[in-house]
GROMACS .gro file of C-alpha atoms in nm:
model
  171
    1UNK     CA    1   0.000   0.000   0.000
    2UNK     CA    2   0.139   0.338  -0.099
    3UNK     CA    3   0.217   0.598   0.166
    4UNK     CA    4  -0.046   0.833   0.022
    5UNK     CA    5  -0.313   0.560   0.041
    6UNK     CA    6  -0.225   0.485   0.403
    7UNK     CA    7  -0.242   0.857   0.479
    8UNK     CA    8  -0.599   0.879   0.343
    9UNK     CA    9  -0.705   0.617   0.599
   10UNK     CA   10  -0.592   0.837   0.890
   11UNK     CA   11  -0.821   1.079   1.077
   12UNK     CA   12  -0.823   1.434   0.938
   13UNK     CA   13  -0.608   1.568   1.222
   14UNK     CA   14  -0.333   1.317   1.142
   15UNK     CA   15  -0.358   1.388   0.771
   16UNK     CA   16  -0.298   1.759   0.839
   17UNK     CA   17   0.002   1.668   1.060
   18UNK     CA   18   0.156   1.442   0.796
   19UNK     CA   19   0.401   1.677   0.629
   20UNK     CA   20   0.741   1.601   0.475
   21UNK     CA   21   1.006   1.566   0.742
   22UNK     CA   22   0.759   1.481   1.022
   23UNK     CA   23   0.774   1.163   1.228
   24UNK     CA   24   0.436   1.057   1.088
   25UNK     CA   25   0.564   1.107   0.731
   26UNK     CA   26   0.866   0.884   0.805
   27UNK     CA   27   0.645   0.623   0.974
   28UNK     CA   28   0.417   0.604   0.670
   29UNK     CA   29   0.723   0.563   0.444
   30UNK     CA   30   0.835   0.268   0.660
   31UNK     CA   31   0.484   0.118   0.644
   32UNK     CA   32   0.488   0.145   0.265
   33UNK     CA   33   0.821  -0.037   0.255
   34UNK     CA   34   0.691  -0.314   0.481
   35UNK     CA   35   0.384  -0.367   0.263
   36UNK     CA   36   0.579  -0.384  -0.067
   37UNK     CA   37   0.697  -0.750  -0.049
   38UNK     CA   38   0.350  -0.878   0.041
   39UNK     CA   39   0.186  -0.674  -0.230
   40UNK     CA   40   0.432  -0.812  -0.485
   41UNK     CA   41   0.333  -1.167  -0.386
   42UNK     CA   42  -0.037  -1.083  -0.400
   43UNK     CA   43   0.003  -0.925  -0.745
   44UNK     CA   44   0.130  -1.261  -0.874
   45UNK     CA   45  -0.072  -1.497  -0.653
   46UNK     CA   46  -0.222  -1.672  -0.955
   47UNK     CA   47   0.127  -1.800  -1.042
   48UNK     CA   48   0.123  -2.011  -0.725
   49UNK     CA   49  -0.167  -2.216  -0.861
   50UNK     CA   50  -0.051  -2.245  -1.221
   51UNK     CA   51   0.138  -2.574  -1.253
   52UNK     CA   52   0.381  -2.432  -1.508
   53UNK     CA   53   0.458  -2.111  -1.312
   54UNK     CA   54   0.450  -2.236  -0.952
   55UNK     CA   55   0.781  -2.279  -0.768
   56UNK     CA   56   0.916  -2.635  -0.781
   57UNK     CA   57   0.853  -2.686  -0.410
   58UNK     CA   58   0.483  -2.607  -0.449
   59UNK     CA   59   0.424  -2.845  -0.740
   60UNK     CA   60   0.413  -3.146  -0.505
   61UNK     CA   61   0.140  -2.973  -0.302
   62UNK     CA   62  -0.053  -2.895  -0.620
   63UNK     CA   63  -0.026  -3.261  -0.716
   64UNK     CA   64  -0.188  -3.354  -0.387
   65UNK     CA   65  -0.457  -3.087  -0.421
   66UNK     CA   66  -0.575  -3.238  -0.751
   67UNK     CA   67  -0.596  -3.593  -0.608
   68UNK     CA   68  -0.276  -3.718  -0.772
   69UNK     CA   69  -0.099  -3.768  -0.439
   70UNK     CA   70  -0.052  -4.138  -0.512
   71UNK     CA   71   0.205  -4.038  -0.772
   72UNK     CA   72   0.431  -3.860  -0.523
   73UNK     CA   73   0.365  -4.092  -0.230
   74UNK     CA   74   0.689  -4.183  -0.062
   75UNK     CA   75   0.769  -4.362   0.262
   76UNK     CA   76   0.992  -4.077   0.384
   77UNK     CA   77   0.940  -3.703   0.353
   78UNK     CA   78   1.304  -3.654   0.251
   79UNK     CA   79   1.284  -3.916  -0.026
   80UNK     CA   80   1.346  -3.788  -0.380
   81UNK     CA   81   1.048  -3.739  -0.607
   82UNK     CA   82   0.964  -4.044  -0.819
   83UNK     CA   83   0.920  -3.824  -1.128
   84UNK     CA   84   1.086  -3.509  -1.258
   85UNK     CA   85   0.903  -3.189  -1.159
   86UNK     CA   86   0.812  -3.129  -1.525
   87UNK     CA   87   0.611  -3.453  -1.533
   88UNK     CA   88   0.432  -3.353  -1.213
   89UNK     CA   89   0.349  -3.018  -1.373
   90UNK     CA   90   0.195  -3.202  -1.671
   91UNK     CA   91  -0.014  -3.420  -1.439
   92UNK     CA   92  -0.146  -3.119  -1.247
   93UNK     CA   93  -0.222  -2.929  -1.568
   94UNK     CA   94  -0.424  -3.226  -1.696
   95UNK     CA   95  -0.590  -3.314  -1.363
   96UNK     CA   96  -0.942  -3.219  -1.478
   97UNK     CA   97  -0.911  -3.438  -1.788
   98UNK     CA   98  -0.772  -3.726  -1.583
   99UNK     CA   99  -1.052  -3.694  -1.325
  100UNK     CA  100  -1.313  -3.698  -1.599
  101UNK     CA  101  -1.172  -4.017  -1.752
  102UNK     CA  102  -1.068  -4.189  -1.428
  103UNK     CA  103  -1.145  -4.559  -1.426
  104UNK     CA  104  -1.139  -4.592  -1.806
  105UNK     CA  105  -0.869  -4.735  -2.031
  106UNK     CA  106  -0.826  -4.390  -2.189
  107UNK     CA  107  -0.781  -4.223  -1.849
  108UNK     CA  108  -0.535  -4.485  -1.728
  109UNK     CA  109  -0.330  -4.470  -2.048
  110UNK     CA  110  -0.325  -4.089  -2.044
  111UNK     CA  111  -0.214  -4.077  -1.679
  112UNK     CA  112   0.065  -4.325  -1.747
  113UNK     CA  113   0.184  -4.141  -2.058
  114UNK     CA  114   0.183  -3.804  -1.880
  115UNK     CA  115   0.366  -3.943  -1.578
  116UNK     CA  116   0.635  -4.123  -1.776
  117UNK     CA  117   0.653  -3.897  -2.079
  118UNK     CA  118   0.641  -4.208  -2.296
  119UNK     CA  119   0.358  -4.314  -2.529
  120UNK     CA  120   0.280  -4.674  -2.616
  121UNK     CA  121   0.101  -4.811  -2.311
  122UNK     CA  122  -0.163  -5.068  -2.397
  123UNK     CA  123  -0.462  -5.150  -2.179
  124UNK     CA  124  -0.627  -5.486  -2.251
  125UNK     CA  125  -0.946  -5.625  -2.097
  126UNK     CA  126  -0.935  -6.001  -2.161
  127UNK     CA  127  -1.279  -6.145  -2.237
  128UNK     CA  128  -1.195  -6.468  -2.052
  129UNK     CA  129  -1.108  -6.273  -1.736
  130UNK     CA  130  -1.387  -6.033  -1.640
  131UNK     CA  131  -1.305  -5.738  -1.415
  132UNK     CA  132  -0.935  -5.763  -1.499
  133UNK     CA  133  -0.705  -5.533  -1.696
  134UNK     CA  134  -0.363  -5.601  -1.838
  135UNK     CA  135  -0.141  -5.295  -1.863
  136UNK     CA  136   0.139  -5.341  -2.112
  137UNK     CA  137   0.430  -5.110  -2.034
  138UNK     CA  138   0.688  -4.999  -2.292
  139UNK     CA  139   1.034  -5.137  -2.216
  140UNK     CA  140   1.174  -4.783  -2.224
  141UNK     CA  141   1.008  -4.707  -1.888
  142UNK     CA  142   1.082  -5.036  -1.713
  143UNK     CA  143   1.282  -4.843  -1.453
  144UNK     CA  144   0.963  -4.661  -1.347
  145UNK     CA  145   0.758  -4.968  -1.256
  146UNK     CA  146   0.708  -4.858  -0.894
  147UNK     CA  147   0.533  -4.532  -0.989
  148UNK     CA  148   0.351  -4.704  -1.276
  149UNK     CA  149   0.213  -4.960  -1.030
  150UNK     CA  150   0.092  -4.684  -0.796
  151UNK     CA  151  -0.079  -4.505  -1.083
  152UNK     CA  152  -0.246  -4.823  -1.211
  153UNK     CA  153  -0.374  -4.912  -0.864
  154UNK     CA  154  -0.520  -4.564  -0.814
  155UNK     CA  155  -0.660  -4.503  -1.163
  156UNK     CA  156  -0.810  -4.843  -1.253
  157UNK     CA  157  -1.173  -4.913  -1.166
  158UNK     CA  158  -1.204  -5.015  -0.801
  159UNK     CA  159  -1.379  -5.340  -0.888
  160UNK     CA  160  -1.105  -5.470  -1.116
  161UNK     CA  161  -0.773  -5.642  -1.071
  162UNK     CA  162  -0.471  -5.536  -1.269
  163UNK     CA  163  -0.168  -5.704  -1.413
  164UNK     CA  164   0.134  -5.503  -1.528
  165UNK     CA  165   0.360  -5.659  -1.788
  166UNK     CA  166   0.649  -5.528  -1.994
  167UNK     CA  167   0.582  -5.520  -2.367
  168UNK     CA  168   0.820  -5.727  -2.571
  169UNK     CA  169   1.047  -5.528  -2.797
  170UNK     CA  170   0.954  -5.562  -3.162
  171UNK     CA  171   1.237  -5.645  -3.398
   0.00000   0.00000   0.00000
């Protein structure tokens, strides 16, 4: 808040006493300086909720706020993130789409592709095995099976079982 705006909030007697060089003038200058950092944050508050503009440390919280906390779940708070921050930003940015398609093959495939940054996941529903899905994972992301498993367990329909298998490389 600017010094002049603060001054307008004062009673008339104080406003008349607020002249350059007075103690009140100096006090209002100090108040303006104290308000400046907070006002700068408030001017850009929307950036805190934008997944691509939020500080890296806030992206994990945003992930939890959009019900994707199973992706960043870790046994220890000091454990490293299972995915790069950029992948988490993509998941948060697409949270509404993922929520709309949750429990469907399309939703599961999309969540896996966003989380790993790799296309090519296949979701099969074998006719001989009702209420079961087979998630075929590209070999390129075999090192991410732990996070893939967490995503599959959270995003598949609750009434189904899931099997995760690595796709065989085609020659």
